PDB file of C-alpha atoms and ligand atoms in Angstrom:
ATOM      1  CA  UNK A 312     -28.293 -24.798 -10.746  1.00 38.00           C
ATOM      2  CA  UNK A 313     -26.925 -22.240 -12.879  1.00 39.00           C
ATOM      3  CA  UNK A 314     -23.466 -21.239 -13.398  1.00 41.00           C
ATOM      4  CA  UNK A 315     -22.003 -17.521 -14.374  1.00 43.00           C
ATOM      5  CA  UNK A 316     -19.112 -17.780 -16.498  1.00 43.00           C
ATOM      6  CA  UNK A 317     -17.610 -14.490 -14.993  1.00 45.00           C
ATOM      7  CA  UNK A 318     -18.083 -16.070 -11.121  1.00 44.00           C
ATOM      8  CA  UNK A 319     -16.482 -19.317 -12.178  1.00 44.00           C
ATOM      9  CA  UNK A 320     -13.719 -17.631 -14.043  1.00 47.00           C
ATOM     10  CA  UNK A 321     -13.065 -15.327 -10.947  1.00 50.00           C
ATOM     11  CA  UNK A 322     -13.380 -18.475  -8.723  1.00 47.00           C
ATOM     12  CA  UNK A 323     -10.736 -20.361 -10.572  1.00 49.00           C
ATOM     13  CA  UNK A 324      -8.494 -17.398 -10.218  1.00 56.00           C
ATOM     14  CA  UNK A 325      -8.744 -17.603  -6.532  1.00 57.00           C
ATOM     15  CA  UNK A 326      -7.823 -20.717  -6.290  1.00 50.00           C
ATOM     16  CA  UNK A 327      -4.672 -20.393  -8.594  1.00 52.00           C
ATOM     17  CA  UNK A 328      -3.655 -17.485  -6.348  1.00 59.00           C
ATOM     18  CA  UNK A 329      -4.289 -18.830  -3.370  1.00 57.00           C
ATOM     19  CA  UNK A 330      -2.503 -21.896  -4.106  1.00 51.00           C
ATOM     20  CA  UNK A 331       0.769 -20.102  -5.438  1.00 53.00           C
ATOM     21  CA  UNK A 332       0.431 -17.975  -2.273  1.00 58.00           C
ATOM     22  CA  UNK A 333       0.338 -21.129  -0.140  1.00 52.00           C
ATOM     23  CA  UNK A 334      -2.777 -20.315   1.323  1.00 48.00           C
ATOM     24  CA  UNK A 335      -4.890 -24.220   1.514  1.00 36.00           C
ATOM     25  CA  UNK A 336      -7.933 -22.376   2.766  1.00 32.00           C
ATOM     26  CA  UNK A 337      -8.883 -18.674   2.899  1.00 36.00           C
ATOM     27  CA  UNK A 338     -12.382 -18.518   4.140  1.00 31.00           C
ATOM     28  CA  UNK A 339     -14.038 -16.022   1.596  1.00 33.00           C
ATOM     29  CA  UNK A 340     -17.882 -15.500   2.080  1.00 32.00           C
ATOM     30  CA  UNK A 341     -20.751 -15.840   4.679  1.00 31.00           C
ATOM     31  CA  UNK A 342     -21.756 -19.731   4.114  1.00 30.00           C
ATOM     32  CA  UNK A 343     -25.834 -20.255   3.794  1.00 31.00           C
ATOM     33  CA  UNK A 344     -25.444 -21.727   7.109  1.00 31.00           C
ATOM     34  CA  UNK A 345     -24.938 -17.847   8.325  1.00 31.00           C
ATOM     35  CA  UNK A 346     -21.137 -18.288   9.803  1.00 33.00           C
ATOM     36  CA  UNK A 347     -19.288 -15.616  10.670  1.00 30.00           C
ATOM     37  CA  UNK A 348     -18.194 -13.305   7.849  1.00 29.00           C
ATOM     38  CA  UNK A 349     -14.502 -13.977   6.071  1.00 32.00           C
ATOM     39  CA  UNK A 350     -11.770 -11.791   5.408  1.00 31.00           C
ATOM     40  CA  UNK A 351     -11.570  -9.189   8.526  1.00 34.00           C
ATOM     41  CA  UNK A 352     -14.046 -10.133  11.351  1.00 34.00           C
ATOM     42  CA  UNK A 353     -13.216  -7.274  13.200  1.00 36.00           C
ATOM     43  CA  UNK A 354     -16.123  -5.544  13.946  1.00 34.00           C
ATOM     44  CA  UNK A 355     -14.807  -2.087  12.914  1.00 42.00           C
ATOM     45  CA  UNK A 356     -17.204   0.409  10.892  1.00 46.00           C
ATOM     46  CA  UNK A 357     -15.602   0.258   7.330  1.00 55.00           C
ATOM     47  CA  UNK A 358     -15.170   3.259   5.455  1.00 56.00           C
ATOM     48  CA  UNK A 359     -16.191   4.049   2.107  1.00 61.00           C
ATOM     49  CA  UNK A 360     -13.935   5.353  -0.525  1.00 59.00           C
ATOM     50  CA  UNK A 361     -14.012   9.069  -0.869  1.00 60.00           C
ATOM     51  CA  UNK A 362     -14.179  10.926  -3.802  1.00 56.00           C
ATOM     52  CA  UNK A 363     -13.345  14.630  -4.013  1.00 53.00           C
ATOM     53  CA  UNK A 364     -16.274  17.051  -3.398  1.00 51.00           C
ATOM     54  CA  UNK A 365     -14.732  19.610  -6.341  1.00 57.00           C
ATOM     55  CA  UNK A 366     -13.980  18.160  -9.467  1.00 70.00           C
ATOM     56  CA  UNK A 367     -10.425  16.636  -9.174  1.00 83.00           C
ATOM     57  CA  UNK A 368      -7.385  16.955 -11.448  1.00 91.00           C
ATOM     58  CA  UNK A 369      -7.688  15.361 -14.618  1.00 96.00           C
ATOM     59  CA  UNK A 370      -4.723  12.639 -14.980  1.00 97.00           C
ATOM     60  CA  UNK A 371      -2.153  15.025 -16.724  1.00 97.00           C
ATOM     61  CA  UNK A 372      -3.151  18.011 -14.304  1.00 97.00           C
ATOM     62  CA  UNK A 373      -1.873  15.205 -11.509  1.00 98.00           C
ATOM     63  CA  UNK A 374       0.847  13.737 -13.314  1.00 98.00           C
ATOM     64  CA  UNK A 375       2.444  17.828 -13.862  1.00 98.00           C
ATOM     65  CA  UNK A 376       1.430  17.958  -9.806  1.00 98.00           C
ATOM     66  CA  UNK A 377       3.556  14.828  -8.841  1.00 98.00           C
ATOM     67  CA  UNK A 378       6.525  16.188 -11.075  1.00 98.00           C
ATOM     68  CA  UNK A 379       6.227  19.522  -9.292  1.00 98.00           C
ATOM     69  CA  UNK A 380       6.040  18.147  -5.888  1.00 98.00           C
ATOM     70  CA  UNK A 381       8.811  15.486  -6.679  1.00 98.00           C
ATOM     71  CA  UNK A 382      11.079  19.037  -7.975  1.00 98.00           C
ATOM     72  CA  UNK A 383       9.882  20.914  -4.586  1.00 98.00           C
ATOM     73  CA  UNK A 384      10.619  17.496  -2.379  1.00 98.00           C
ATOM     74  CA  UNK A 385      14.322  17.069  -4.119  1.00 98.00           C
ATOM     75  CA  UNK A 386      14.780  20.680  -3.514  1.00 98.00           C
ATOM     76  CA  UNK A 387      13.465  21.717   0.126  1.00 98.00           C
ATOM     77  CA  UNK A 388      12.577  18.459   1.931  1.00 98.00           C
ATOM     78  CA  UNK A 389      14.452  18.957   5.585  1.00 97.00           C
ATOM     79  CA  UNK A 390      15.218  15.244   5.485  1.00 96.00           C
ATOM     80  CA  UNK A 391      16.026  14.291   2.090  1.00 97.00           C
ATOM     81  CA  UNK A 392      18.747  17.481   1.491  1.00 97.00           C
ATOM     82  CA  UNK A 393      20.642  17.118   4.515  1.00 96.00           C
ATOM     83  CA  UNK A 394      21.169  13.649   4.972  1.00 94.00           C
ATOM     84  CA  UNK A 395      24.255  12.753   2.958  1.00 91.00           C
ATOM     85  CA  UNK A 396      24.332   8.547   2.949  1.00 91.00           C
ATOM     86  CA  UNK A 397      21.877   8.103   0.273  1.00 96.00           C
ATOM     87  CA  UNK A 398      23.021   8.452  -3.657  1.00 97.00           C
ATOM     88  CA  UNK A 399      19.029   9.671  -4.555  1.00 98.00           C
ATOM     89  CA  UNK A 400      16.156  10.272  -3.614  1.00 98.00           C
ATOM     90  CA  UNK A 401      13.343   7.767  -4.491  1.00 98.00           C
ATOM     91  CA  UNK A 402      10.142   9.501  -4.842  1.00 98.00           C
ATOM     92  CA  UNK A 403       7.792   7.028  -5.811  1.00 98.00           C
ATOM     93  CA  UNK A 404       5.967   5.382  -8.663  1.00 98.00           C
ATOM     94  CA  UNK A 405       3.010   4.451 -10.605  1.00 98.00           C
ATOM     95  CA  UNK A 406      -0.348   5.470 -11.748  1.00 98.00           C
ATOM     96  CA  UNK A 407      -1.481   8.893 -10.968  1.00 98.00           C
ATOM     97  CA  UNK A 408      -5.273   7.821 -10.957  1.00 97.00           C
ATOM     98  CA  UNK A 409      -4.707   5.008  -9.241  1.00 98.00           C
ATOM     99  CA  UNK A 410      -7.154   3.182  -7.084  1.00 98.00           C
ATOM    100  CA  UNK A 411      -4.936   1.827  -4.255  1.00 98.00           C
ATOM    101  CA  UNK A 412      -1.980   3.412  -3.236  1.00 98.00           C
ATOM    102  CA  UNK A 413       0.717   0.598  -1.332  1.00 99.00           C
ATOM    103  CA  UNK A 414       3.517   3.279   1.141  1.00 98.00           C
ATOM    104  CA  UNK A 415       6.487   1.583   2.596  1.00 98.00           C
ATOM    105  CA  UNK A 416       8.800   2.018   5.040  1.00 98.00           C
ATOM    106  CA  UNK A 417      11.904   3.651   3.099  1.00 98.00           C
ATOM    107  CA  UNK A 418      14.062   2.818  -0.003  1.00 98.00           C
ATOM    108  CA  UNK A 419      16.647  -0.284   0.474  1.00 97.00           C
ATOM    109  CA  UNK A 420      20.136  -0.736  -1.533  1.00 97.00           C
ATOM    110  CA  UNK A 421      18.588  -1.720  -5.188  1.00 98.00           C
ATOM    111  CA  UNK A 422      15.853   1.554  -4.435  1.00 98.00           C
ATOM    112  CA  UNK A 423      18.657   3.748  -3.707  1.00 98.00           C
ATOM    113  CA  UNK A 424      21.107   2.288  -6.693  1.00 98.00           C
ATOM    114  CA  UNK A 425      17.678   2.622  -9.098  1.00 98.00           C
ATOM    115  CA  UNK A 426      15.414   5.500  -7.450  1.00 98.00           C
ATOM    116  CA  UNK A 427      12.388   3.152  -8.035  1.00 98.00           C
ATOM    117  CA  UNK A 428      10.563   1.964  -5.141  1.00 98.00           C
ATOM    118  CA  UNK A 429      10.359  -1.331  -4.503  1.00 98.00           C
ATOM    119  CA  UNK A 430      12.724  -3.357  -6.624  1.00 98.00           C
ATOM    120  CA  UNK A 431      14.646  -5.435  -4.385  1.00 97.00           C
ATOM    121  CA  UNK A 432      13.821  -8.461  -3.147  1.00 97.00           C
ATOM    122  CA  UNK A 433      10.771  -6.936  -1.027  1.00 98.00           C
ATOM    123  CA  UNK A 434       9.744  -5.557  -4.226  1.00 98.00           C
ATOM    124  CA  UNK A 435       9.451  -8.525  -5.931  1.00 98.00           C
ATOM    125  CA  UNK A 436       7.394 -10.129  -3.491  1.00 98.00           C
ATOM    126  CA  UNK A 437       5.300  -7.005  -3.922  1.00 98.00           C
ATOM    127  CA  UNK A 438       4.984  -7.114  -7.216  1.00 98.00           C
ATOM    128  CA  UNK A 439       3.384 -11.420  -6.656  1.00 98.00           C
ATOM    129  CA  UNK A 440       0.831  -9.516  -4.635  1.00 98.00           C
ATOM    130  CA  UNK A 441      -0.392  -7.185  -6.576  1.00 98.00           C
ATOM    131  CA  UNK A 442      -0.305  -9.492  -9.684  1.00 98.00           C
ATOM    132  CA  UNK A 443      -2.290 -11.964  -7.380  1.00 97.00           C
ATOM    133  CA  UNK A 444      -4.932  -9.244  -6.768  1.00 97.00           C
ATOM    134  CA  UNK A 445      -5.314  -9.342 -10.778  1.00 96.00           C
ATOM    135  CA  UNK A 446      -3.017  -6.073 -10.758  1.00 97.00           C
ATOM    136  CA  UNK A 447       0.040  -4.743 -12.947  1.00 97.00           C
ATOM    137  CA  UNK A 448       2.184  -2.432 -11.215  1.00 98.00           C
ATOM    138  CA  UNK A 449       1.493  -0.056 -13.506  1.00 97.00           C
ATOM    139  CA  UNK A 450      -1.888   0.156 -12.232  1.00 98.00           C
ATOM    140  CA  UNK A 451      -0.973   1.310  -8.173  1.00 98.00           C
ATOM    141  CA  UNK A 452       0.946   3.796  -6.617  1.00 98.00           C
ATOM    142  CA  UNK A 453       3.948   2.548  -4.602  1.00 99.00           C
ATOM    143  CA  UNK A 454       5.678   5.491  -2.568  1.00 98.00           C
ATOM    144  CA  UNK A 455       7.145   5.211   0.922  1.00 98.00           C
ATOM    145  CA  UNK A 456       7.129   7.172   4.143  1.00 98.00           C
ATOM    146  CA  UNK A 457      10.765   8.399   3.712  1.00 98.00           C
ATOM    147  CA  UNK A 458      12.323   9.149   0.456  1.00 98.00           C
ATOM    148  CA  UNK A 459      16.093   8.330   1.194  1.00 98.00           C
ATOM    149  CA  UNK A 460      17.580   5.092   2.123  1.00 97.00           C
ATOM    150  CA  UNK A 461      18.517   5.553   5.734  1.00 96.00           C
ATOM    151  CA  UNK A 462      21.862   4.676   7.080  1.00 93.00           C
ATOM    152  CA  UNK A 463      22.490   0.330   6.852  1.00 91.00           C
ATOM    153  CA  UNK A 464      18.324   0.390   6.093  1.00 92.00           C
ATOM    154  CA  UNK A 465      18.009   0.838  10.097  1.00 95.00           C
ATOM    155  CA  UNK A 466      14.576   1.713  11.065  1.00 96.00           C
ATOM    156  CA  UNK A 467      13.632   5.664  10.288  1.00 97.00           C
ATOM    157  CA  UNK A 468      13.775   7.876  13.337  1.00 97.00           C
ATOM    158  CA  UNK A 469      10.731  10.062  14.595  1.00 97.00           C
ATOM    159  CA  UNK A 470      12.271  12.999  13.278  1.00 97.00           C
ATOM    160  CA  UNK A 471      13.277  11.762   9.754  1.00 97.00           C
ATOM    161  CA  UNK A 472       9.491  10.884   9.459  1.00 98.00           C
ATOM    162  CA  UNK A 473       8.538  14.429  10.936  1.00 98.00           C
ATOM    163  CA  UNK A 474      10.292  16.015   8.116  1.00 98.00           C
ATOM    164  CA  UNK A 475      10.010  13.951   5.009  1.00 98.00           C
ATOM    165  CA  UNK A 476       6.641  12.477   5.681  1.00 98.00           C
ATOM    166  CA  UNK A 477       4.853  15.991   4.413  1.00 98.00           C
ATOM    167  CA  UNK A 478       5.501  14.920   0.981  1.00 98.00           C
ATOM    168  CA  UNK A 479       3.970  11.800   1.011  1.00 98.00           C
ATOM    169  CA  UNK A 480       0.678  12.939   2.483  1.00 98.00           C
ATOM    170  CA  UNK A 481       1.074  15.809  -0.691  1.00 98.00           C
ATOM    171  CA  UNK A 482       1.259  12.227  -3.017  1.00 98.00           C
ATOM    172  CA  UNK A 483      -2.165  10.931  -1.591  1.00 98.00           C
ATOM    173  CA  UNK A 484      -3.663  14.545  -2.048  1.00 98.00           C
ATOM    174  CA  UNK A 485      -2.849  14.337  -5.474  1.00 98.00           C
ATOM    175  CA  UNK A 486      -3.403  10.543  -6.593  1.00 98.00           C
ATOM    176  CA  UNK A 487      -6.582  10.788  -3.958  1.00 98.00           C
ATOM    177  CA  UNK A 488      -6.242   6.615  -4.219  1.00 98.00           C
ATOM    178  CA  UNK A 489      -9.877   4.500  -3.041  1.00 98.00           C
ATOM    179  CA  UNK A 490      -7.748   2.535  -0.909  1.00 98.00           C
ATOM    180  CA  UNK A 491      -4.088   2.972   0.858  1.00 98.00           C
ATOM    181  CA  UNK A 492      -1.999  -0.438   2.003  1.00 98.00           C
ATOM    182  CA  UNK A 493       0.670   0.305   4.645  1.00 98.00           C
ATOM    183  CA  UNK A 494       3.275  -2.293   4.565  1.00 98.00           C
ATOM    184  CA  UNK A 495       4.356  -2.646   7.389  1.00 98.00           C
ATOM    185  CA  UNK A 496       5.151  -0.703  10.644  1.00 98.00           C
ATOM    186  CA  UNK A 497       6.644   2.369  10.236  1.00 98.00           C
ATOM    187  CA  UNK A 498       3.868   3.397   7.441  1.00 98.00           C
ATOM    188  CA  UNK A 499       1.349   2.182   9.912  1.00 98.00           C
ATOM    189  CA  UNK A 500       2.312   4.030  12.959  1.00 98.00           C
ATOM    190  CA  UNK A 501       2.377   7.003  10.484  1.00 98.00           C
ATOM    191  CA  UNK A 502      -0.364   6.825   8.551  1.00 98.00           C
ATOM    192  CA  UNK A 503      -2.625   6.018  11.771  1.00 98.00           C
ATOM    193  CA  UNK A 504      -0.437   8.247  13.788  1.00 97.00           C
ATOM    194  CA  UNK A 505      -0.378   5.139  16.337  1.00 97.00           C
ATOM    195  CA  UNK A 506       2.219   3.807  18.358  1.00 97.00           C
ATOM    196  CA  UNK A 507       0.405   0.251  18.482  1.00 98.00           C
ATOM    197  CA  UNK A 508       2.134  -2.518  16.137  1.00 97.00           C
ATOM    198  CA  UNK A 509       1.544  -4.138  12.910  1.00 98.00           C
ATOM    199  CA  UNK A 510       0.882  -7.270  14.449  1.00 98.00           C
ATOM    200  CA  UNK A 511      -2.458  -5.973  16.351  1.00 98.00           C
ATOM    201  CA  UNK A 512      -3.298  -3.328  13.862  1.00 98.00           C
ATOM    202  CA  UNK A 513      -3.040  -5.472  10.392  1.00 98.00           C
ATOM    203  CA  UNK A 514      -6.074  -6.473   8.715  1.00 98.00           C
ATOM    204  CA  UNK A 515      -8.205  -4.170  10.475  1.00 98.00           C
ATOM    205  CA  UNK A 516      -9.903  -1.118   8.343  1.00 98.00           C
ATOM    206  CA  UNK A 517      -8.675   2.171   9.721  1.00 98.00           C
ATOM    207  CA  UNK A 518      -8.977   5.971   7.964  1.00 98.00           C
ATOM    208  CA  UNK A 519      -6.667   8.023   7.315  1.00 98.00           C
ATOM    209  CA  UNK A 520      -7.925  11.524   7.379  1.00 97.00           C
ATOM    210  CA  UNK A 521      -5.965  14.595   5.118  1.00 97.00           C
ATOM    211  CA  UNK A 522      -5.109  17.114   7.845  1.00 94.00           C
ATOM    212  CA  UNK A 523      -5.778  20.059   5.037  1.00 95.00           C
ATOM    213  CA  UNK A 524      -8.998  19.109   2.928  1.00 96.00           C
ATOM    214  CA  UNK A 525     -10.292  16.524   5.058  1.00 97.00           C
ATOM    215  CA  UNK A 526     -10.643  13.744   2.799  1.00 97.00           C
ATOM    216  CA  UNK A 527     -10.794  10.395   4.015  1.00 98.00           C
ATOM    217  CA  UNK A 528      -9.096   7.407   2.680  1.00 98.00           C
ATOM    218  CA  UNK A 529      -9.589   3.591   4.116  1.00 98.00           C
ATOM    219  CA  UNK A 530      -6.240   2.060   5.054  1.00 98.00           C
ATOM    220  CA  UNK A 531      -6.031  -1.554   4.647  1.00 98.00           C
ATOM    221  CA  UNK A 532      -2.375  -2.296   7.151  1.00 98.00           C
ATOM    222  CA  UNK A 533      -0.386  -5.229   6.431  1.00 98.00           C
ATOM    223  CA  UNK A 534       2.965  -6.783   7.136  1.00 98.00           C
ATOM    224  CA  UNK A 535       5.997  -5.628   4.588  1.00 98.00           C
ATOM    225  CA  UNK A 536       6.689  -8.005   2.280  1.00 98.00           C
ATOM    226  CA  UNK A 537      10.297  -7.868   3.759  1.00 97.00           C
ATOM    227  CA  UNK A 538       9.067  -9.302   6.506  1.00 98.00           C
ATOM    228  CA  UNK A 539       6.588 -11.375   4.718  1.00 97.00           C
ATOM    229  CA  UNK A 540      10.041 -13.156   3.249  1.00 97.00           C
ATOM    230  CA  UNK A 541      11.753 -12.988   6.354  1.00 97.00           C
ATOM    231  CA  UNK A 542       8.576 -14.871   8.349  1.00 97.00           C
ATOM    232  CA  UNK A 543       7.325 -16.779   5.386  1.00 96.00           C
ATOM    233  CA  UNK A 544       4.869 -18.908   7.359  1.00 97.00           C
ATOM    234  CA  UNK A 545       1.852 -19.994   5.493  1.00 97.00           C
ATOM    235  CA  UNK A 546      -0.121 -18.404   8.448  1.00 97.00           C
ATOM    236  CA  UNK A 547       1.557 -15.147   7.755  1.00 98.00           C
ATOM    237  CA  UNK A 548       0.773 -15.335   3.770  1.00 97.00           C
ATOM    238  CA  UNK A 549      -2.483 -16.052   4.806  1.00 98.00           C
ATOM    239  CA  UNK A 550      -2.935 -13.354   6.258  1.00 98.00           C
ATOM    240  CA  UNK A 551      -1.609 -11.174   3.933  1.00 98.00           C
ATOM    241  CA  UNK A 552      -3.827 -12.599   1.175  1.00 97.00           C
ATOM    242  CA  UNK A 553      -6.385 -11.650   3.365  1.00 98.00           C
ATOM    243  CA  UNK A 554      -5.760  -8.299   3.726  1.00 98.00           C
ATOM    244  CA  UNK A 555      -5.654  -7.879   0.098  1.00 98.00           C
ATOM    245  CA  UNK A 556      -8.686  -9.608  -0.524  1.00 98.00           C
ATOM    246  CA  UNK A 557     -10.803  -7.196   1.661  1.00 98.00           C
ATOM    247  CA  UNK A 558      -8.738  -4.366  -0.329  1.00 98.00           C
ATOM    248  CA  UNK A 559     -10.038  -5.865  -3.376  1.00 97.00           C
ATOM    249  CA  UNK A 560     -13.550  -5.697  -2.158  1.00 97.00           C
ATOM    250  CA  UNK A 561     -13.728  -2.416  -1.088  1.00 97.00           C
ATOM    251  CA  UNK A 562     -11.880  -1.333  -4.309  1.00 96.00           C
ATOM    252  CA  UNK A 563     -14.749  -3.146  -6.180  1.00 92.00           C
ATOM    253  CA  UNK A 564     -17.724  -2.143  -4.040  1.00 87.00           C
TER     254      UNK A 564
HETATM  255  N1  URA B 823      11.221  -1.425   1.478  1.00 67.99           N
HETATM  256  C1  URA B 823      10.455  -0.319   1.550  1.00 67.99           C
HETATM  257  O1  URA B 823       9.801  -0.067   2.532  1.00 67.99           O
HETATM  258  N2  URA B 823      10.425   0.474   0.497  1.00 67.99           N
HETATM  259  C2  URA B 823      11.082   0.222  -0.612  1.00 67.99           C
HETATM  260  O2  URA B 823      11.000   0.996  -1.548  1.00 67.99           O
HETATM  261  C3  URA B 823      11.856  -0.956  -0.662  1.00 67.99           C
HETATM  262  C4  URA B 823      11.913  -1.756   0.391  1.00 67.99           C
END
């Protein structure tokens, strides 16, 4: 039997990451034996990637489009100029030609002190992921569905979402990521304009489709790290390693 460098290499990585995620066995391919397939079982038609049908932005075209929508948002967004509990608004971050695009819920303390996304504690158990998927940060996209910290972090309200959530679909028609990851609920029910929870809906393919041009993006749903910390069951990094490893597939495919 022969052995490819690149396979065993990749193989080993696995294994490193699954073992600093906790994760003792992650069922990854069909076996010979023809067993039921790994990461997502769900039977659910998967979408493919879609790229633009007119030749998109090149990356400075959509870097000078994120600055001008970040200006616009700051100026006019009917959420993000009235409220008045927040000290700024936190936009989002990351690679305007990125692949995979992760949206939150909304910024916490440390976002609001900083205006990055994800830099609290959430954040750095986002950033494990994405370095376990054989990412840097600078590599993704990381924005969330509102752009001010609400009130004590509470959970944003229909109407908050309403208003700022324009904005963030204007982000994906800019980055046009292969792949989004919602983290977490609120994203979720947004995203997939669902009221059905994380719980049922995570690691199941879904589409999200831009109201405007039409394009359609594959959403990989997952739990939010917060909650990931919060519930830190190896069953529940499990299956967030999961999720991530079907993302990486369908990145790669
Ligand atoms: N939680 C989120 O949903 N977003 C952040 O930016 C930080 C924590």
């Amino acid at each position: 039997m022969t052995h490819n460098p690149q396979l065993l290499r990749a193989a080993r990585q696995n294994l490193a990451t699954d073992r600093m995620f906790g994760v003792d066995f992650v069922p990854r391919c069909a076996t010979a034996a023809g067993q039921a397939p790994t990461v997502n079982s769900n039977p659910v038609i998967e979408p493919k990637p879609q790229r633009s049908e007119t030749p998109g932005r090149n990356t400075d075209q959509k870097q000078a489009a994120l600055r001008e929508l970040h200006q616009r948002h700051n100026a006019q967004c009917p959420h993000c100029t009235t409220v008045t509990t927040h000290t700024q608004t936190v936009f989002g971050e990351g690679n305007p030609d990125a692949q995979l695009m992760f949206i939150g819920e909304a910024p916490g303390a440390e976002e609001d002190r900083t205006g990055r996304p994800f830099v609290g504690r959430a954040g750095q158990k986002l950033d494990e992921i994405i370095g376990a998927m054989g990412l840097q940060r600078s590599d993704v996209f990381i924005a969330n569905v509102l752009k001010s910290r609400p009130p004590d972090n509470r959970t944003p309200l229909q109407g908050e979402v309403d208003a700022c959530s324009p904005y963030l679909v204007e982000q994906i028609r800019i980055i046009e990521p292969a792949v989004i990851v919602t983290l977490g609920g609120p994203a979720t029910k947004l995203m997939l304009q669902t009221a059905v929870g994380i719980t049922k809906l995570r690691g199941i393919w879904a589409v999200f489709t831009d109201p405007n041009t039409g394009r359609k993006t594959p959403i990989m749903p997952t739990f939010h790290p917060a909650y990931l910390l919060r519930a830190y069951t190896p069953d529940n990094r499990r299956k967030v390693w999961s999720d991530m490893q079907a993302v990486m597939q369908k990145i790669q495919s």
